[in-house]
């Protein structure tokens, strides 16, 4: 009977829909045989009435066999995310209270002395032991040349020292760029004609990186996209004796609309121009065009040559192809920044009950890893690590 059915299948025999009324009769004859064949000798129990009676398909391969139980699914899972892969970005301010950020529910500007320390302790308790610090600079300390960026007693520097003091084994990353300190709201110094000055900016980025290293930073992360800044920062660090301080380069950072909530958090939106000074309204002369793919490879080759230790792609989810490009073209660790706007989108949908937050967030993080990133910068770090510890064996 089995052979006969196979021949029928090969000859393209049409599936026979079991007529509803005749079903009990069929069970004793044709259906029983078909079921035995389909289930490899075990008679199939209970199918809804109306289920067609068909011959077994002669398939050379059935990928579903490798998904048939939770145990085999876990055994064959190609990607695993650990809290150890996460870097938690933290916003700090020079006050005591934590101030919620409207466009990032669940995220606050933390008081650098207390709120921050509590948040880091909580993250560490669930296995997240890496943070990147973003200071909110008071408006009165911002200037067009952003010297506050390398003030040895600046908020970033104080925060780094405090964290390294409290948690010596915490990996502290910093952001190297002028925008949180620049009254014009750009990552570099803006000339009166509205040009973001490259080489002049690099001089200050080097001072900023060295001052962060002096405060105890483990890894400095240039996010400014100036040309040649990685090699300049490497030399500046080395010449000051900081050969152990790493550089995570924002290699492919796109001029993206997904940074909106971050700029709310730090009040770092590019400022409006004035009569005598033109200030570009966007960052397109230094951040990459979202349309471009090959350009990311060009940046990656330079960052590698210039001595980057880690290369980053930012944003994350809309740029999975770029993460994969870098993964396939460099032996360096790759980081993905799951940015503020991506966080806000997921939160907003979850708040409305349109997405299951836990499942959606864990899937997003898993996919960033699958695309090829080793590290994931995410505002969901602590929450995700808690979910991962709680249950979801398939995520571990
Ligand atoms: C600025 C910087 C930005 C982010 C990290 N560093 C914003 C920007 O380039 O305007 C964005 C992070 C996020 O959106 O979560 N140097």
XYZ file of C-alpha atoms and ligand atoms in Angstrom:
412
model
C 0.000 0.000 0.000
C 2.811 2.396 0.865
C 4.508 1.811 -2.469
C 1.243 2.298 -4.258
C 0.598 5.582 -2.499
C 4.051 6.821 -3.361
C 3.552 6.014 -7.000
C 0.309 7.924 -6.863
C 2.065 10.864 -5.291
C 4.753 10.828 -7.944
C 2.199 10.577 -10.680
C 0.651 13.741 -9.258
C -2.433 12.143 -7.762
C -4.774 14.769 -6.408
C -5.461 14.804 -2.657
C -8.842 13.396 -1.881
C -10.951 15.505 0.414
C -12.638 13.212 2.868
C -16.365 13.828 2.517
C -17.751 14.759 5.890
C -20.489 12.199 6.041
C -18.464 9.291 4.792
C -15.693 9.887 7.303
C -16.411 7.061 9.752
C -16.505 4.618 6.885
C -13.247 5.904 5.449
C -11.470 5.426 8.721
C -11.596 1.690 8.400
C -10.250 1.613 4.918
C -8.255 4.225 3.032
C -7.781 6.718 5.846
C -6.340 4.164 8.212
C -3.752 3.191 5.628
C -2.866 6.717 4.747
C -2.496 7.612 8.386
C -0.269 4.662 9.050
C 2.005 5.670 6.222
C 2.056 9.330 7.171
C 2.945 8.675 10.760
C 5.460 5.963 10.116
C 3.410 3.164 11.542
C 1.710 5.086 14.341
C -1.901 5.702 13.614
C -2.547 9.420 13.671
C -5.031 10.356 16.304
C -7.705 12.966 15.923
C -7.756 15.261 12.933
C -10.515 17.773 12.408
C -13.311 16.630 10.226
C -12.725 17.755 6.696
C -8.976 17.179 6.816
C -8.022 15.960 3.358
C -6.814 12.422 2.937
C -3.580 12.566 0.999
C -0.750 10.290 0.073
C 2.583 10.874 1.792
C 4.616 13.402 -0.141
C 7.860 11.990 -1.394
C 10.051 14.744 0.031
C 13.808 14.267 0.018
C 14.089 16.427 3.095
C 11.773 17.736 5.783
C 13.417 20.633 7.677
C 10.589 20.549 10.206
C 12.131 17.394 11.732
C 14.820 19.652 13.208
C 12.204 21.838 14.833
C 10.009 19.123 16.301
C 10.679 19.671 19.990
C 11.961 22.303 22.334
C 14.951 20.086 23.028
C 16.080 19.756 19.424
C 15.296 23.403 18.737
C 17.615 24.367 21.541
C 20.228 21.882 20.403
C 20.307 23.331 16.892
C 19.963 26.985 17.822
C 22.627 28.888 15.901
C 22.613 32.062 17.944
C 22.803 32.652 21.653
C 22.558 36.024 23.374
C 24.056 36.513 26.805
C 23.780 39.485 29.157
C 27.578 39.524 28.770
C 27.034 40.774 25.208
C 25.194 43.880 26.369
C 26.486 47.389 26.904
C 23.986 49.550 28.777
C 23.972 53.211 27.719
C 23.339 55.513 30.698
C 22.387 59.185 30.728
C 23.660 61.122 33.720
C 23.138 64.637 34.981
C 24.729 66.741 37.656
C 21.836 66.506 40.124
C 20.365 64.134 42.647
C 17.055 63.012 41.206
C 16.454 60.682 38.316
C 14.567 62.585 35.606
C 12.439 60.397 33.303
C 12.916 60.924 29.561
C 9.451 61.268 27.974
C 10.341 59.722 24.631
C 12.117 56.761 26.271
C 9.714 55.235 28.825
C 11.684 53.393 31.482
C 14.878 55.422 30.883
C 15.939 58.418 32.981
C 18.708 60.911 33.210
C 20.233 59.472 36.322
C 21.666 61.427 39.206
C 25.340 60.647 38.724
C 26.065 59.919 42.396
C 23.119 57.758 43.410
C 20.696 56.820 40.665
C 23.515 55.780 38.380
C 25.243 53.624 40.960
C 21.950 51.889 41.758
C 21.206 51.289 38.076
C 24.663 49.838 37.462
C 24.439 47.608 40.537
C 21.093 46.311 39.303
C 22.485 45.639 35.816
C 25.460 43.784 37.273
C 23.178 41.638 39.410
C 21.748 40.159 36.203
C 25.048 39.835 34.362
C 25.330 43.151 32.502
C 28.793 44.453 33.315
C 29.394 47.040 30.606
C 28.106 50.603 30.405
C 28.594 53.593 28.131
C 28.210 57.016 29.682
C 26.363 59.982 28.163
C 26.474 63.164 30.256
C 23.820 65.868 30.071
C 25.792 69.088 30.102
C 24.101 72.167 31.587
C 23.445 74.716 28.811
C 25.651 77.321 30.496
C 28.705 75.082 30.143
C 28.226 74.580 26.415
C 30.390 76.602 24.012
C 31.019 76.617 20.261
C 34.318 74.872 20.866
C 33.070 72.468 23.537
C 36.052 72.665 25.920
C 33.897 71.134 28.657
C 34.467 67.829 26.830
C 37.950 67.592 28.334
C 37.409 69.286 31.672
C 39.167 66.931 34.125
C 36.355 67.654 36.604
C 33.592 67.439 34.039
C 30.513 65.337 34.685
C 31.660 62.519 32.389
C 35.082 62.369 34.028
C 33.625 62.401 37.562
C 31.148 59.714 36.614
C 33.834 57.469 35.143
C 35.987 57.770 38.288
C 33.083 57.076 40.577
C 32.006 53.977 38.663
C 35.524 52.561 38.451
C 35.936 53.239 42.133
C 32.729 51.418 43.088
C 32.959 48.638 40.526
C 36.587 48.073 39.472
C 35.729 45.241 37.082
C 32.922 47.139 35.324
C 33.860 47.846 31.680
C 33.320 51.575 31.259
C 32.910 52.907 27.728
C 32.724 56.597 26.922
C 31.400 58.600 24.026
C 33.972 60.717 22.220
C 32.237 63.530 20.339
C 31.613 67.179 21.027
C 27.819 67.317 20.692
C 26.865 67.096 24.396
C 29.167 70.082 25.061
C 28.756 72.083 21.877
C 26.385 75.053 21.956
C 25.831 74.509 18.229
C 24.691 70.927 18.823
C 27.168 69.327 16.413
C 29.742 66.593 16.958
C 32.483 68.916 15.719
C 33.357 72.596 15.734
C 31.207 74.552 13.262
C 32.798 77.335 11.197
C 30.846 80.536 10.472
C 30.091 79.179 6.981
C 28.525 76.094 8.514
C 31.372 73.653 7.849
C 32.030 71.026 10.511
C 35.804 71.358 10.882
C 37.503 67.976 10.692
C 41.117 68.296 11.765
C 40.509 71.023 14.351
C 37.780 68.887 15.922
C 40.134 65.915 16.108
C 42.502 67.892 18.305
C 39.743 68.267 20.893
C 38.522 64.696 20.487
C 42.033 63.548 21.389
C 42.028 65.718 24.495
C 38.578 64.422 25.386
C 39.647 60.779 24.979
C 42.794 61.288 27.043
C 40.849 63.002 29.834
C 38.381 60.112 29.890
C 41.239 57.607 29.999
C 42.827 59.560 32.835
C 39.511 59.330 34.733
C 39.622 55.554 34.326
C 37.726 54.741 31.127
C 38.361 51.251 29.780
C 37.255 51.940 26.227
C 36.698 55.241 24.437
C 34.156 55.331 21.622
C 34.481 58.028 18.974
C 30.957 58.597 17.663
C 31.664 61.776 15.732
C 32.527 60.348 12.276
C 35.409 62.784 11.653
C 38.000 61.392 9.221
C 41.182 60.114 10.814
C 40.059 60.377 14.401
C 40.739 56.762 15.330
C 44.465 56.901 14.548
C 44.800 60.323 16.156
C 43.079 59.145 19.335
C 45.185 55.962 19.373
C 48.381 58.017 19.191
C 47.180 60.473 21.813
C 46.275 57.662 24.215
C 49.529 55.807 23.633
C 51.658 58.901 24.059
C 50.041 59.445 27.462
C 50.698 55.860 28.471
C 47.144 54.571 27.946
C 48.092 51.671 25.696
C 45.548 49.500 27.498
C 42.590 51.732 26.790
C 40.583 50.324 23.878
C 38.852 52.145 21.042
C 35.376 51.200 19.914
C 34.902 53.116 16.678
C 31.464 54.127 15.512
C 32.494 52.866 12.090
C 29.259 53.020 10.149
C 27.136 55.605 11.873
C 24.263 56.761 9.724
C 22.559 60.159 9.614
C 19.439 58.575 11.033
C 16.040 59.767 12.187
C 16.194 57.113 14.912
C 18.347 59.252 17.238
C 15.499 61.617 18.088
C 14.831 60.463 21.678
C 18.570 60.495 22.471
C 18.808 64.118 21.404
C 15.812 64.869 23.665
C 17.634 63.172 26.513
C 20.754 65.299 26.124
C 19.144 68.386 24.559
C 21.727 67.963 21.797
C 19.686 68.782 18.690
C 21.650 70.939 16.197
C 20.810 74.563 17.011
C 19.154 77.020 14.641
C 21.578 79.184 12.675
C 22.072 82.847 13.461
C 22.437 85.874 11.217
C 26.230 85.711 11.209
C 26.657 81.940 11.528
C 25.240 79.135 9.471
C 24.620 75.969 11.500
C 23.690 72.908 9.457
C 20.305 71.539 10.569
C 21.489 67.933 10.264
C 24.627 65.792 10.496
C 24.734 64.626 6.873
C 28.215 65.979 6.103
C 29.766 63.571 8.572
C 27.319 60.748 9.315
C 26.659 58.271 6.499
C 23.809 58.349 4.017
C 21.252 55.640 4.935
C 21.208 54.703 1.241
C 24.825 53.559 1.326
C 26.248 50.100 1.864
C 29.694 50.038 0.197
C 30.670 53.201 2.010
C 30.495 51.256 5.285
C 33.233 48.961 4.007
C 35.416 51.938 3.191
C 34.985 53.257 6.739
C 35.616 49.792 8.179
C 38.899 49.368 6.300
C 40.112 52.721 7.577
C 39.085 52.078 11.182
C 40.844 48.736 11.132
C 44.025 50.255 9.725
C 43.837 53.097 12.210
C 43.783 50.693 15.140
C 40.162 50.320 16.237
C 39.591 47.412 18.631
C 35.846 47.149 18.028
C 33.765 48.426 15.114
C 30.207 49.609 15.543
C 27.189 49.868 13.292
C 24.463 52.314 14.251
C 21.435 52.208 14.265
C 20.945 48.448 14.590
C 17.722 46.924 13.302
C 17.368 48.898 10.052
C 21.059 48.184 9.268
C 21.402 44.420 9.746
C 22.938 44.129 6.268
C 25.715 46.490 7.285
C 26.399 44.499 10.459
C 26.709 41.395 8.317
C 28.971 43.212 5.855
C 31.411 44.152 8.591
C 31.182 40.730 10.229
C 32.134 39.065 6.942
C 34.944 41.478 6.187
C 36.742 41.931 9.466
C 38.025 39.764 12.284
C 37.343 42.546 14.792
C 34.475 42.299 17.259
C 31.405 44.083 15.914
C 29.002 46.106 18.028
C 25.458 47.099 17.103
C 23.755 50.100 18.664
C 20.051 49.386 19.154
C 19.379 53.122 19.350
C 16.928 55.311 21.228
C 14.366 55.432 18.417
C 14.332 51.658 18.084
C 13.796 51.405 21.846
C 11.014 54.008 21.713
C 9.211 52.216 18.866
C 9.095 48.947 20.741
C 8.059 50.636 23.991
C 5.307 52.613 22.319
C 3.815 49.552 20.646
C 4.090 47.536 23.858
C 2.404 50.285 25.897
C -0.530 50.168 23.513
C -0.691 46.410 23.771
C 0.227 46.048 20.103
C 3.300 43.943 20.720
C 4.337 41.508 23.393
C 7.217 43.539 24.740
C 9.333 40.768 26.136
C 9.107 38.585 23.037
C 9.658 41.491 20.658
C 12.640 42.915 22.546
C 14.349 39.556 22.983
C 13.792 38.777 19.300
C 15.243 42.138 18.271
C 18.363 41.538 20.359
C 18.721 37.990 19.066
C 18.498 39.233 15.472
C 21.201 41.837 16.048
C 23.435 39.037 17.267
C 22.478 36.737 14.394
C 23.340 39.443 11.886
C 26.888 39.314 13.213
C 27.304 41.585 16.197
C 29.167 40.437 19.273
C 28.180 43.411 21.390
C 24.803 45.093 21.587
C 24.335 48.558 23.035
C 20.784 48.565 24.333
C 18.646 50.574 26.725
C 16.830 47.288 27.421
C 19.970 45.622 28.797
C 18.832 45.140 32.394
C 15.235 44.339 31.534
C 16.270 41.854 28.850
C 18.810 40.189 31.116
C 16.086 39.773 33.752
C 13.724 38.232 31.227
C 16.475 35.927 30.050
C 17.169 34.775 33.600
C 13.484 34.429 34.427
C 12.612 31.795 31.857
C 12.707 31.626 28.049
C 15.117 28.697 27.809
C 15.153 29.177 24.047
C 16.918 32.494 24.454
C 19.776 31.055 26.441
C 26.360 61.639 19.430
C 25.633 60.376 19.639
C 24.318 60.146 19.234
C 23.974 58.885 19.684
C 25.072 58.343 20.340
N 26.108 59.275 20.296
C 23.337 61.046 18.553
C 23.708 61.728 17.327
O 24.610 61.358 16.588
O 23.053 62.742 17.089
C 22.619 58.279 19.468
C 22.238 57.145 20.330
C 20.805 56.820 20.334
O 19.977 57.369 19.561
O 20.420 55.962 21.140
N 27.692 61.659 19.305
